[in-house]
mmCIF file of C-alpha atoms in Angstrom:
data_model
loop_
_atom_site.group_PDB
_atom_site.id
_atom_site.type_symbol
_atom_site.label_atom_id
_atom_site.label_comp_id
_atom_site.label_asym_id
_atom_site.label_seq_id
_atom_site.Cartn_x
_atom_site.Cartn_y
_atom_site.Cartn_z
ATOM 1 C CA UNK A 1 19.195 297.749 88.276
ATOM 2 C CA UNK A 2 17.343 300.848 88.900
ATOM 3 C CA UNK A 3 15.993 299.250 92.106
ATOM 4 C CA UNK A 4 20.058 298.954 92.895
ATOM 5 C CA UNK A 5 21.158 302.161 91.892
ATOM 6 C CA UNK A 6 18.431 303.956 93.741
ATOM 7 C CA UNK A 7 18.952 301.912 97.348
ATOM 8 C CA UNK A 8 22.690 303.309 96.844
ATOM 9 C CA UNK A 9 21.951 306.526 96.515
ATOM 10 C CA UNK A 10 19.987 305.965 99.395
ATOM 11 C CA UNK A 11 21.884 304.371 101.959
ATOM 12 C CA UNK A 12 24.287 307.274 100.910
ATOM 13 C CA UNK A 13 22.203 310.083 102.387
ATOM 14 C CA UNK A 14 21.891 308.101 105.120
ATOM 15 C CA UNK A 15 24.863 307.739 105.771
ATOM 16 C CA UNK A 16 25.918 311.785 104.726
ATOM 17 C CA UNK A 17 22.856 312.088 107.173
ATOM 18 C CA UNK A 18 24.516 310.030 110.180
ATOM 19 C CA UNK A 19 27.887 311.965 109.666
ATOM 20 C CA UNK A 20 26.728 315.638 109.219
ATOM 21 C CA UNK A 21 24.767 315.243 112.371
ATOM 22 C CA UNK A 22 27.829 313.878 114.842
ATOM 23 C CA UNK A 23 29.888 316.197 112.835
ATOM 24 C CA UNK A 24 27.292 318.751 113.543
ATOM 25 C CA UNK A 25 27.111 317.700 117.932
ATOM 26 C CA UNK A 26 31.100 317.814 118.106
ATOM 27 C CA UNK A 27 31.407 321.006 116.888
ATOM 28 C CA UNK A 28 28.067 322.259 119.183
ATOM 29 C CA UNK A 29 30.423 320.800 122.037
ATOM 30 C CA UNK A 30 34.082 322.798 120.849
ATOM 31 C CA UNK A 31 34.209 326.402 122.050
ATOM 32 C CA UNK A 32 34.591 329.466 119.996
ATOM 33 C CA UNK A 33 37.541 330.768 121.114
ATOM 34 C CA UNK A 34 37.407 333.412 118.531
ATOM 35 C CA UNK A 35 34.721 334.926 119.993
ATOM 36 C CA UNK A 36 33.587 336.976 123.520
ATOM 37 C CA UNK A 37 34.354 335.572 126.319
ATOM 38 C CA UNK A 38 31.357 334.563 128.493
ATOM 39 C CA UNK A 39 31.247 334.958 133.071
ATOM 40 C CA UNK A 40 29.554 332.181 133.701
ATOM 41 C CA UNK A 41 27.992 333.089 137.275
ATOM 42 C CA UNK A 42 26.747 330.204 139.724
ATOM 43 C CA UNK A 43 24.244 330.401 142.278
ATOM 44 C CA UNK A 44 27.062 330.016 145.189
ATOM 45 C CA UNK A 45 28.319 333.184 144.278
ATOM 46 C CA UNK A 46 31.230 331.857 142.174
ATOM 47 C CA UNK A 47 32.429 333.570 139.289
ATOM 48 C CA UNK A 48 34.214 332.216 136.022
ATOM 49 C CA UNK A 49 35.551 333.757 132.529
ATOM 50 C CA UNK A 50 36.035 331.557 129.849
ATOM 51 C CA UNK A 51 34.673 330.589 126.275
ATOM 52 C CA UNK A 52 31.615 328.574 126.956
ATOM 53 C CA UNK A 53 29.899 326.166 124.758
ATOM 54 C CA UNK A 54 27.408 323.506 124.481
ATOM 55 C CA UNK A 55 25.411 326.284 126.737
ATOM 56 C CA UNK A 56 21.886 324.331 125.503
ATOM 57 C CA UNK A 57 22.714 321.518 127.085
ATOM 58 C CA UNK A 58 23.154 320.704 130.579
ATOM 59 C CA UNK A 59 26.747 320.107 130.955
ATOM 60 C CA UNK A 60 28.515 324.130 130.089
ATOM 61 C CA UNK A 61 31.933 323.400 129.075
ATOM 62 C CA UNK A 62 34.047 326.102 130.084
ATOM 63 C CA UNK A 63 37.755 326.702 128.595
ATOM 64 C CA UNK A 64 40.837 329.270 128.734
ATOM 65 C CA UNK A 65 39.127 329.630 132.026
ATOM 66 C CA UNK A 66 39.926 333.047 135.467
ATOM 67 C CA UNK A 67 37.530 333.048 138.136
ATOM 68 C CA UNK A 68 38.413 336.287 141.066
ATOM 69 C CA UNK A 69 39.835 335.608 144.621
ATOM 70 C CA UNK A 70 40.371 337.968 147.216
ATOM 71 C CA UNK A 71 43.676 338.730 147.637
ATOM 72 C CA UNK A 72 43.988 338.772 151.097
ATOM 73 C CA UNK A 73 41.790 335.589 151.175
ATOM 74 C CA UNK A 74 43.034 333.315 153.996
ATOM 75 C CA UNK A 75 40.755 330.250 152.808
ATOM 76 C CA UNK A 76 41.447 330.971 149.192
ATOM 77 C CA UNK A 77 37.372 330.461 148.263
ATOM 78 C CA UNK A 78 36.733 332.505 144.802
ATOM 79 C CA UNK A 79 34.231 334.034 146.554
ATOM 80 C CA UNK A 80 35.009 337.845 146.548
ATOM 81 C CA UNK A 81 33.595 340.530 148.779
ATOM 82 C CA UNK A 82 33.038 344.247 148.310
ATOM 83 C CA UNK A 83 35.881 346.845 149.860
ATOM 84 C CA UNK A 84 38.926 344.235 148.772
ATOM 85 C CA UNK A 85 41.302 343.566 146.579
ATOM 86 C CA UNK A 86 40.416 340.969 144.499
ATOM 87 C CA UNK A 87 43.231 338.781 142.072
ATOM 88 C CA UNK A 88 42.039 337.562 138.381
ATOM 89 C CA UNK A 89 43.438 333.759 138.717
ATOM 90 C CA UNK A 90 43.718 331.665 135.709
ATOM 91 C CA UNK A 91 42.656 328.019 136.204
ATOM 92 C CA UNK A 92 44.880 325.236 136.011
ATOM 93 C CA UNK A 93 48.161 326.213 136.585
ATOM 94 C CA UNK A 94 49.143 325.241 139.810
ATOM 95 C CA UNK A 95 50.587 327.121 143.014
ATOM 96 C CA UNK A 96 49.356 327.711 146.131
ATOM 97 C CA UNK A 97 45.782 328.759 144.800
ATOM 98 C CA UNK A 98 45.912 325.386 142.823
ATOM 99 C CA UNK A 99 44.554 322.775 145.667
ATOM 100 C CA UNK A 100 43.329 320.301 143.240
ATOM 101 C CA UNK A 101 45.557 320.421 140.842
ATOM 102 C CA UNK A 102 42.795 320.966 137.768
ATOM 103 C CA UNK A 103 42.942 321.624 133.995
ATOM 104 C CA UNK A 104 42.609 324.429 132.035
ATOM 105 C CA UNK A 105 39.299 323.272 131.435
ATOM 106 C CA UNK A 106 34.959 323.447 133.258
ATOM 107 C CA UNK A 107 32.200 321.531 132.954
ATOM 108 C CA UNK A 108 29.375 323.211 134.595
ATOM 109 C CA UNK A 109 25.761 321.508 135.456
ATOM 110 C CA UNK A 110 24.023 324.089 134.030
ATOM 111 C CA UNK A 111 21.678 323.684 137.404
ATOM 112 C CA UNK A 112 24.232 325.119 139.017
ATOM 113 C CA UNK A 113 24.458 328.631 136.815
ATOM 114 C CA UNK A 114 22.531 331.333 137.940
ATOM 115 C CA UNK A 115 22.838 333.267 134.877
ATOM 116 C CA UNK A 116 25.713 333.076 131.915
ATOM 117 C CA UNK A 117 26.661 337.084 130.818
ATOM 118 C CA UNK A 118 28.605 337.659 127.106
ATOM 119 C CA UNK A 119 31.828 339.502 127.752
ATOM 120 C CA UNK A 120 32.909 343.510 125.953
ATOM 121 C CA UNK A 121 36.107 343.329 125.126
ATOM 122 C CA UNK A 122 37.072 346.400 126.803
ATOM 123 C CA UNK A 123 35.673 344.673 129.987
ATOM 124 C CA UNK A 124 38.041 345.796 133.368
ATOM 125 C CA UNK A 125 38.265 341.588 133.327
ATOM 126 C CA UNK A 126 39.199 341.451 129.635
ATOM 127 C CA UNK A 127 41.599 343.770 129.941
ATOM 128 C CA UNK A 128 43.456 341.979 133.243
ATOM 129 C CA UNK A 129 43.297 339.146 130.975
ATOM 130 C CA UNK A 130 45.195 340.734 128.050
ATOM 131 C CA UNK A 131 47.771 341.905 130.585
ATOM 132 C CA UNK A 132 47.896 338.717 132.189
ATOM 133 C CA UNK A 133 49.092 337.269 128.599
ATOM 134 C CA UNK A 134 51.249 339.595 127.298
ATOM 135 C CA UNK A 135 53.297 338.994 130.349
ATOM 136 C CA UNK A 136 54.030 335.809 129.555
#
């Protein structure tokens, strides 16, 4: 009886450990949208803003994504230069700037990322995002 009870308890511990490991792995991939936004700077000069997760993994997930687009740009590449008006664009809205028809989620290969910064709530980008959300 003692061996059977020991085996049952050990089996339960293993099952709980496997479930906890799976849950922890899943949770690490879920962006924390109640925390600060991150700015993701890519090696090609593009910058995306949103809530990032999986920051330690090869693929970084970004949701609630915004990017910068020169207002007078004819080629629609999101790489602004100095001394021009820049619009903040919400990814996944469609329209003339969304040629791909993207969703509001990006998966970015870590090799393409130059660096990541945590944004302050009062940053100019966050203020523009708040203005956009208040207009909706």
